[in-house]
mmCIF file of C-alpha atoms and ligand atoms in Angstrom:
data_model
loop_
_atom_site.group_PDB
_atom_site.id
_atom_site.type_symbol
_atom_site.label_atom_id
_atom_site.label_comp_id
_atom_site.label_asym_id
_atom_site.label_seq_id
_atom_site.Cartn_x
_atom_site.Cartn_y
_atom_site.Cartn_z
ATOM 1 C CA UNK A 1300 -13.471 5.458 27.807
ATOM 2 C CA UNK A 1301 -15.151 3.620 24.946
ATOM 3 C CA UNK A 1302 -18.439 3.624 26.789
ATOM 4 C CA UNK A 1303 -20.613 4.198 23.748
ATOM 5 C CA UNK A 1304 -18.797 1.575 21.708
ATOM 6 C CA UNK A 1305 -19.060 -0.908 24.574
ATOM 7 C CA UNK A 1306 -22.783 -0.261 24.751
ATOM 8 C CA UNK A 1307 -23.138 -0.903 21.002
ATOM 9 C CA UNK A 1308 -21.182 -4.167 21.290
ATOM 10 C CA UNK A 1309 -23.209 -5.303 24.305
ATOM 11 C CA UNK A 1310 -26.445 -4.574 22.459
ATOM 12 C CA UNK A 1311 -25.212 -6.446 19.403
ATOM 13 C CA UNK A 1312 -24.264 -9.450 21.527
ATOM 14 C CA UNK A 1313 -27.708 -9.572 23.098
ATOM 15 C CA UNK A 1314 -29.422 -8.878 19.745
ATOM 16 C CA UNK A 1315 -30.908 -5.608 20.987
ATOM 17 C CA UNK A 1316 -31.477 -3.588 17.840
ATOM 18 C CA UNK A 1317 -30.589 0.103 17.918
ATOM 19 C CA UNK A 1318 -31.862 3.210 16.145
ATOM 20 C CA UNK A 1319 -30.014 6.452 15.467
ATOM 21 C CA UNK A 1320 -31.574 9.633 14.157
ATOM 22 C CA UNK A 1321 -29.340 11.603 11.821
ATOM 23 C CA UNK A 1322 -29.616 15.370 12.136
ATOM 24 C CA UNK A 1323 -27.896 17.583 9.599
ATOM 25 C CA UNK A 1324 -27.267 21.028 11.150
ATOM 26 C CA UNK A 1325 -27.996 22.681 7.774
ATOM 27 C CA UNK A 1326 -31.404 21.087 7.406
ATOM 28 C CA UNK A 1327 -32.508 20.788 11.021
ATOM 29 C CA UNK A 1328 -33.223 24.438 11.782
ATOM 30 C CA UNK A 1329 -36.118 26.668 12.826
ATOM 31 C CA UNK A 1330 -39.427 24.807 12.856
ATOM 32 C CA UNK A 1331 -37.813 21.485 11.909
ATOM 33 C CA UNK A 1332 -35.441 21.710 14.884
ATOM 34 C CA UNK A 1333 -38.261 22.698 17.244
ATOM 35 C CA UNK A 1334 -40.502 19.820 16.096
ATOM 36 C CA UNK A 1335 -37.594 17.359 16.311
ATOM 37 C CA UNK A 1336 -36.700 18.419 19.850
ATOM 38 C CA UNK A 1337 -40.310 18.189 20.905
ATOM 39 C CA UNK A 1338 -40.503 14.607 19.528
ATOM 40 C CA UNK A 1339 -37.247 13.699 21.286
ATOM 41 C CA UNK A 1340 -38.624 14.853 24.619
ATOM 42 C CA UNK A 1341 -41.157 12.017 24.636
ATOM 43 C CA UNK A 1342 -39.153 9.308 22.898
ATOM 44 C CA UNK A 1343 -35.377 8.895 22.926
ATOM 45 C CA UNK A 1344 -33.465 7.043 20.209
ATOM 46 C CA UNK A 1345 -30.324 5.141 21.177
ATOM 47 C CA UNK A 1346 -28.217 7.828 19.540
ATOM 48 C CA UNK A 1347 -28.375 11.063 17.614
ATOM 49 C CA UNK A 1348 -25.882 11.269 14.767
ATOM 50 C CA UNK A 1349 -24.871 14.794 13.789
ATOM 51 C CA UNK A 1350 -23.252 15.589 10.466
ATOM 52 C CA UNK A 1351 -23.612 15.644 6.726
ATOM 53 C CA UNK A 1352 -21.479 15.394 3.626
ATOM 54 C CA UNK A 1353 -21.707 19.150 3.032
ATOM 55 C CA UNK A 1354 -22.553 21.079 6.166
ATOM 56 C CA UNK A 1355 -22.129 24.845 6.436
ATOM 57 C CA UNK A 1356 -23.621 25.409 9.903
ATOM 58 C CA UNK A 1357 -21.421 24.905 12.955
ATOM 59 C CA UNK A 1358 -21.726 21.400 14.412
ATOM 60 C CA UNK A 1359 -20.470 22.849 17.691
ATOM 61 C CA UNK A 1360 -23.371 25.161 18.408
ATOM 62 C CA UNK A 1361 -25.880 22.674 16.984
ATOM 63 C CA UNK A 1362 -24.719 19.991 19.431
ATOM 64 C CA UNK A 1363 -24.860 22.495 22.291
ATOM 65 C CA UNK A 1364 -28.560 23.092 21.541
ATOM 66 C CA UNK A 1365 -29.276 19.353 21.396
ATOM 67 C CA UNK A 1366 -27.466 18.749 24.677
ATOM 68 C CA UNK A 1367 -29.486 21.418 26.365
ATOM 69 C CA UNK A 1368 -32.793 20.134 25.048
ATOM 70 C CA UNK A 1369 -32.446 16.326 24.965
ATOM 71 C CA UNK A 1370 -30.804 13.543 26.943
ATOM 72 C CA UNK A 1371 -29.815 11.501 23.891
ATOM 73 C CA UNK A 1372 -26.213 10.441 23.393
ATOM 74 C CA UNK A 1373 -24.734 12.343 20.479
ATOM 75 C CA UNK A 1374 -22.326 10.811 17.998
ATOM 76 C CA UNK A 1375 -20.528 12.998 15.503
ATOM 77 C CA UNK A 1376 -20.848 11.681 11.935
ATOM 78 C CA UNK A 1377 -18.546 14.066 10.083
ATOM 79 C CA UNK A 1378 -18.463 14.540 6.320
ATOM 80 C CA UNK A 1379 -14.933 15.917 6.567
ATOM 81 C CA UNK A 1380 -12.362 17.087 9.116
ATOM 82 C CA UNK A 1381 -13.785 20.625 9.265
ATOM 83 C CA UNK A 1382 -16.861 19.263 11.085
ATOM 84 C CA UNK A 1383 -14.823 17.994 14.032
ATOM 85 C CA UNK A 1384 -15.952 19.152 17.449
ATOM 86 C CA UNK A 1385 -15.174 17.731 20.865
ATOM 87 C CA UNK A 1386 -18.678 18.530 22.097
ATOM 88 C CA UNK A 1387 -20.227 15.209 21.036
ATOM 89 C CA UNK A 1388 -20.194 12.125 23.299
ATOM 90 C CA UNK A 1389 -18.322 10.131 20.654
ATOM 91 C CA UNK A 1390 -17.368 10.380 17.013
ATOM 92 C CA UNK A 1391 -17.278 7.991 14.093
ATOM 93 C CA UNK A 1392 -13.779 8.179 12.634
ATOM 94 C CA UNK A 1393 -14.921 7.242 9.157
ATOM 95 C CA UNK A 1394 -12.765 5.844 6.411
ATOM 96 C CA UNK A 1395 -14.545 5.623 3.047
ATOM 97 C CA UNK A 1396 -13.296 2.128 2.302
ATOM 98 C CA UNK A 1397 -15.563 1.578 -0.720
ATOM 99 C CA UNK A 1398 -13.748 4.444 -2.480
ATOM 100 C CA UNK A 1399 -10.244 4.864 -3.774
ATOM 101 C CA UNK A 1400 -9.771 8.502 -2.890
ATOM 102 C CA UNK A 1401 -6.908 8.620 -0.393
ATOM 103 C CA UNK A 1402 -8.209 11.911 0.967
ATOM 104 C CA UNK A 1403 -11.264 10.139 2.444
ATOM 105 C CA UNK A 1404 -9.403 6.933 3.280
ATOM 106 C CA UNK A 1405 -6.671 8.599 5.368
ATOM 107 C CA UNK A 1406 -6.015 12.225 4.304
ATOM 108 C CA UNK A 1407 -8.729 14.002 6.317
ATOM 109 C CA UNK A 1408 -7.768 11.798 9.263
ATOM 110 C CA UNK A 1409 -4.147 12.925 9.250
ATOM 111 C CA UNK A 1410 -5.323 16.535 9.182
ATOM 112 C CA UNK A 1411 -7.511 16.126 12.252
ATOM 113 C CA UNK A 1412 -5.772 13.369 14.268
ATOM 114 C CA UNK A 1413 -3.883 15.566 16.711
ATOM 115 C CA UNK A 1414 -6.887 17.710 17.585
ATOM 116 C CA UNK A 1415 -9.003 14.582 18.042
ATOM 117 C CA UNK A 1416 -6.416 12.877 20.264
ATOM 118 C CA UNK A 1417 -6.024 15.973 22.443
ATOM 119 C CA UNK A 1418 -9.783 16.377 22.817
ATOM 120 C CA UNK A 1419 -10.209 12.981 24.535
ATOM 121 C CA UNK A 1420 -13.498 12.414 22.685
ATOM 122 C CA UNK A 1421 -14.426 8.738 22.325
ATOM 123 C CA UNK A 1422 -13.344 7.737 18.818
ATOM 124 C CA UNK A 1423 -14.959 4.813 17.006
ATOM 125 C CA UNK A 1424 -13.046 3.797 13.911
ATOM 126 C CA UNK A 1425 -15.632 2.918 11.259
ATOM 127 C CA UNK A 1426 -15.353 1.498 7.758
ATOM 128 C CA UNK A 1427 -17.820 3.459 5.646
ATOM 129 C CA UNK A 1428 -19.120 1.584 2.606
ATOM 130 C CA UNK A 1429 -21.197 3.374 0.025
ATOM 131 C CA UNK A 1430 -23.691 1.212 -1.884
ATOM 132 C CA UNK A 1431 -25.587 2.435 -4.950
ATOM 133 C CA UNK A 1432 -28.950 3.655 -3.671
ATOM 134 C CA UNK A 1433 -30.553 4.295 -7.074
ATOM 135 C CA UNK A 1434 -29.475 7.902 -7.522
ATOM 136 C CA UNK A 1435 -26.207 9.838 -7.293
ATOM 137 C CA UNK A 1436 -25.518 10.602 -3.635
ATOM 138 C CA UNK A 1437 -23.919 13.663 -2.041
ATOM 139 C CA UNK A 1438 -21.222 11.428 -0.550
ATOM 140 C CA UNK A 1439 -20.273 10.139 -3.996
ATOM 141 C CA UNK A 1440 -20.120 13.647 -5.391
ATOM 142 C CA UNK A 1441 -18.295 15.256 -2.472
ATOM 143 C CA UNK A 1442 -15.792 12.408 -2.071
ATOM 144 C CA UNK A 1443 -15.281 11.879 -5.791
ATOM 145 C CA UNK A 1444 -15.658 8.125 -5.354
ATOM 146 C CA UNK A 1445 -17.970 5.509 -6.849
ATOM 147 C CA UNK A 1446 -20.435 3.447 -4.885
ATOM 148 C CA UNK A 1447 -20.502 -0.356 -4.951
ATOM 149 C CA UNK A 1448 -23.270 -1.602 -7.300
ATOM 150 C CA UNK A 1449 -26.280 -2.692 -5.253
ATOM 151 C CA UNK A 1450 -26.144 -6.304 -6.476
ATOM 152 C CA UNK A 1451 -22.412 -6.843 -5.847
ATOM 153 C CA UNK A 1452 -22.752 -8.518 -2.468
ATOM 154 C CA UNK A 1453 -19.319 -10.141 -2.551
ATOM 155 C CA UNK A 1454 -17.579 -6.833 -3.177
ATOM 156 C CA UNK A 1455 -19.426 -5.295 -0.222
ATOM 157 C CA UNK A 1456 -18.557 -8.297 1.957
ATOM 158 C CA UNK A 1457 -14.867 -8.286 1.008
ATOM 159 C CA UNK A 1458 -14.703 -4.540 1.617
ATOM 160 C CA UNK A 1459 -16.311 -4.921 5.050
ATOM 161 C CA UNK A 1460 -14.015 -7.797 5.993
ATOM 162 C CA UNK A 1461 -10.935 -5.880 4.850
ATOM 163 C CA UNK A 1462 -11.969 -2.994 7.114
ATOM 164 C CA UNK A 1463 -12.543 -5.389 10.035
ATOM 165 C CA UNK A 1464 -9.168 -7.047 9.463
ATOM 166 C CA UNK A 1465 -7.534 -3.618 9.380
ATOM 167 C CA UNK A 1466 -8.845 -3.120 12.911
ATOM 168 C CA UNK A 1467 -11.880 -0.917 12.299
ATOM 169 C CA UNK A 1468 -14.509 -1.302 15.004
ATOM 170 C CA UNK A 1469 -17.753 -0.948 13.058
ATOM 171 C CA UNK A 1470 -19.014 -1.082 9.464
ATOM 172 C CA UNK A 1471 -21.509 1.416 8.062
ATOM 173 C CA UNK A 1472 -23.363 0.200 4.950
ATOM 174 C CA UNK A 1473 -24.660 3.420 3.417
ATOM 175 C CA UNK A 1474 -27.046 3.799 0.478
ATOM 176 C CA UNK A 1475 -26.719 7.593 0.710
ATOM 177 C CA UNK A 1476 -29.013 10.113 2.312
ATOM 178 C CA UNK A 1477 -32.365 10.138 0.524
ATOM 179 C CA UNK A 1478 -31.555 6.954 -1.413
ATOM 180 C CA UNK A 1479 -34.316 5.655 -3.676
ATOM 181 C CA UNK A 1480 -33.549 2.108 -2.544
ATOM 182 C CA UNK A 1481 -32.025 1.255 0.818
ATOM 183 C CA UNK A 1482 -29.302 -1.382 1.022
ATOM 184 C CA UNK A 1483 -31.025 -4.670 0.119
ATOM 185 C CA UNK A 1484 -31.753 -7.350 2.697
ATOM 186 C CA UNK A 1485 -29.636 -9.767 0.648
ATOM 187 C CA UNK A 1486 -26.619 -7.504 0.853
ATOM 188 C CA UNK A 1487 -27.095 -6.754 4.559
ATOM 189 C CA UNK A 1488 -27.370 -10.447 5.465
ATOM 190 C CA UNK A 1489 -24.454 -11.423 3.220
ATOM 191 C CA UNK A 1490 -22.229 -8.941 5.078
ATOM 192 C CA UNK A 1491 -23.716 -9.517 8.554
ATOM 193 C CA UNK A 1492 -23.220 -13.288 8.428
ATOM 194 C CA UNK A 1493 -19.438 -12.978 8.125
ATOM 195 C CA UNK A 1494 -18.796 -9.842 10.130
ATOM 196 C CA UNK A 1495 -17.851 -9.914 13.818
ATOM 197 C CA UNK A 1496 -18.065 -6.180 14.496
ATOM 198 C CA UNK A 1497 -21.284 -4.122 14.744
ATOM 199 C CA UNK A 1498 -23.067 -3.334 11.473
ATOM 200 C CA UNK A 1499 -24.735 0.027 10.874
ATOM 201 C CA UNK A 1500 -27.146 0.423 7.957
ATOM 202 C CA UNK A 1501 -28.592 3.661 6.627
ATOM 203 C CA UNK A 1502 -29.820 5.559 3.615
ATOM 204 C CA UNK A 1503 -33.341 5.592 2.176
ATOM 205 C CA UNK A 1504 -35.083 3.924 5.122
ATOM 206 C CA UNK A 1505 -38.504 5.557 5.073
ATOM 207 C CA UNK A 1506 -40.926 2.965 6.426
ATOM 208 C CA UNK A 1507 -41.312 0.610 9.375
ATOM 209 C CA UNK A 1508 -41.243 -2.246 6.892
ATOM 210 C CA UNK A 1509 -37.821 -1.128 5.590
ATOM 211 C CA UNK A 1510 -36.589 -0.737 9.171
ATOM 212 C CA UNK A 1511 -37.719 -4.266 10.078
ATOM 213 C CA UNK A 1512 -36.160 -5.643 6.904
ATOM 214 C CA UNK A 1513 -32.795 -4.110 7.812
ATOM 215 C CA UNK A 1514 -32.981 -5.437 11.388
ATOM 216 C CA UNK A 1515 -34.004 -8.946 10.368
ATOM 217 C CA UNK A 1516 -31.278 -9.070 7.738
ATOM 218 C CA UNK A 1517 -28.661 -8.398 10.412
ATOM 219 C CA UNK A 1518 -28.270 -4.641 10.920
ATOM 220 C CA UNK A 1519 -27.404 -3.879 14.543
ATOM 221 C CA UNK A 1520 -27.974 -0.138 14.282
ATOM 222 C CA UNK A 1521 -30.158 1.608 11.696
ATOM 223 C CA UNK A 1522 -29.779 5.300 10.866
ATOM 224 C CA UNK A 1523 -32.743 7.365 9.661
ATOM 225 C CA UNK A 1524 -32.385 10.984 8.584
ATOM 226 C CA UNK A 1525 -34.443 12.416 5.719
ATOM 227 C CA UNK A 1526 -37.802 11.010 6.750
ATOM 228 C CA UNK A 1527 -37.723 12.783 10.096
ATOM 229 C CA UNK A 1528 -36.936 16.137 8.505
ATOM 230 C CA UNK A 1529 -40.533 16.308 7.341
ATOM 231 C CA UNK A 1530 -42.317 13.751 9.528
ATOM 232 C CA UNK A 1531 -41.135 14.163 13.103
ATOM 233 C CA UNK A 1532 -44.292 12.420 14.324
ATOM 234 C CA UNK A 1533 -42.823 9.149 13.017
ATOM 235 C CA UNK A 1534 -39.805 9.314 15.351
ATOM 236 C CA UNK A 1535 -41.655 7.647 18.242
ATOM 237 C CA UNK A 1536 -43.007 4.860 16.017
ATOM 238 C CA UNK A 1537 -39.524 4.023 14.665
ATOM 239 C CA UNK A 1538 -37.967 4.060 18.136
ATOM 240 C CA UNK A 1539 -40.719 1.756 19.412
ATOM 241 C CA UNK A 1540 -40.078 -0.620 16.532
ATOM 242 C CA UNK A 1541 -36.370 -0.847 17.450
ATOM 243 C CA UNK A 1542 -37.266 -1.451 21.093
ATOM 244 C CA UNK A 1543 -39.727 -4.203 20.166
ATOM 245 C CA UNK A 1544 -36.685 -6.353 19.322
ATOM 246 C CA UNK A 1545 -35.584 -6.304 22.975
HETATM 247 C C1 1GP B 2622 -27.369 9.067 5.601
HETATM 248 O O1 1GP B 2622 -27.662 6.858 6.343
HETATM 249 C C2 1GP B 2622 -28.028 8.168 6.566
HETATM 250 O O2 1GP B 2622 -26.005 9.136 5.854
HETATM 251 C C3 1GP B 2622 -29.519 8.369 6.601
HETATM 252 O O3 1GP B 2622 -30.096 8.323 5.316
HETATM 253 O O4 1GP B 2622 -31.361 10.448 5.244
HETATM 254 O O5 1GP B 2622 -31.910 8.598 3.659
HETATM 255 O O6 1GP B 2622 -32.475 8.395 6.066
HETATM 256 P P1 1GP B 2622 -31.535 8.967 5.075
#
């Protein structure tokens, strides 16, 4: 139990930076899926996250394909309770703590808790904090919540600390998929300095420079999605960059 979370904590403690590739079953299909799998055969990220804020395709069958074709550990990153599947190696049990919509703070969780408990999947309780990434994000729209302004570092920090004090096991600072600006280095370091639990950062990371900035500011795990939907050849380069911190 808790093997993936323990691995994340161990890596954090030894300052081994991690990379996760986010695959959205709706977007990663046909040629994109084939090219992604081919890239993953030569270079494995620490994790593959599967999910999206509005996913119509079955996460179940998508994960089955990934498990057959790659050796990567798969973490479910669900946009809502309907995306739950016990096929992943672990799941982020996300509470949208930057928002004030009870449905995404606790409502979806109540609806899915029994099925999750019975499945025995590894569950990692995660405080999900949406930061303004320079354009309206799908998460904002689908959750009917507002993001934290990108320069309000103290609000982000207090939100992250509240989630940690409530017992959540990780924090995800999210600028939104396809963000124009990723979460700033100032905000990442402001949060990372005070936080004891692992810090995930994602949204709008499209270059090695942005990846390094997030790592040096204090991100333990960086999530990249959009970029690899069109440029699968960059997967190996990003994974190598993460490993260069070891
Ligand atoms: C979105 O943080 C992830 O939830 C990844 O964002 O698709 O912009 O890389 P991108």
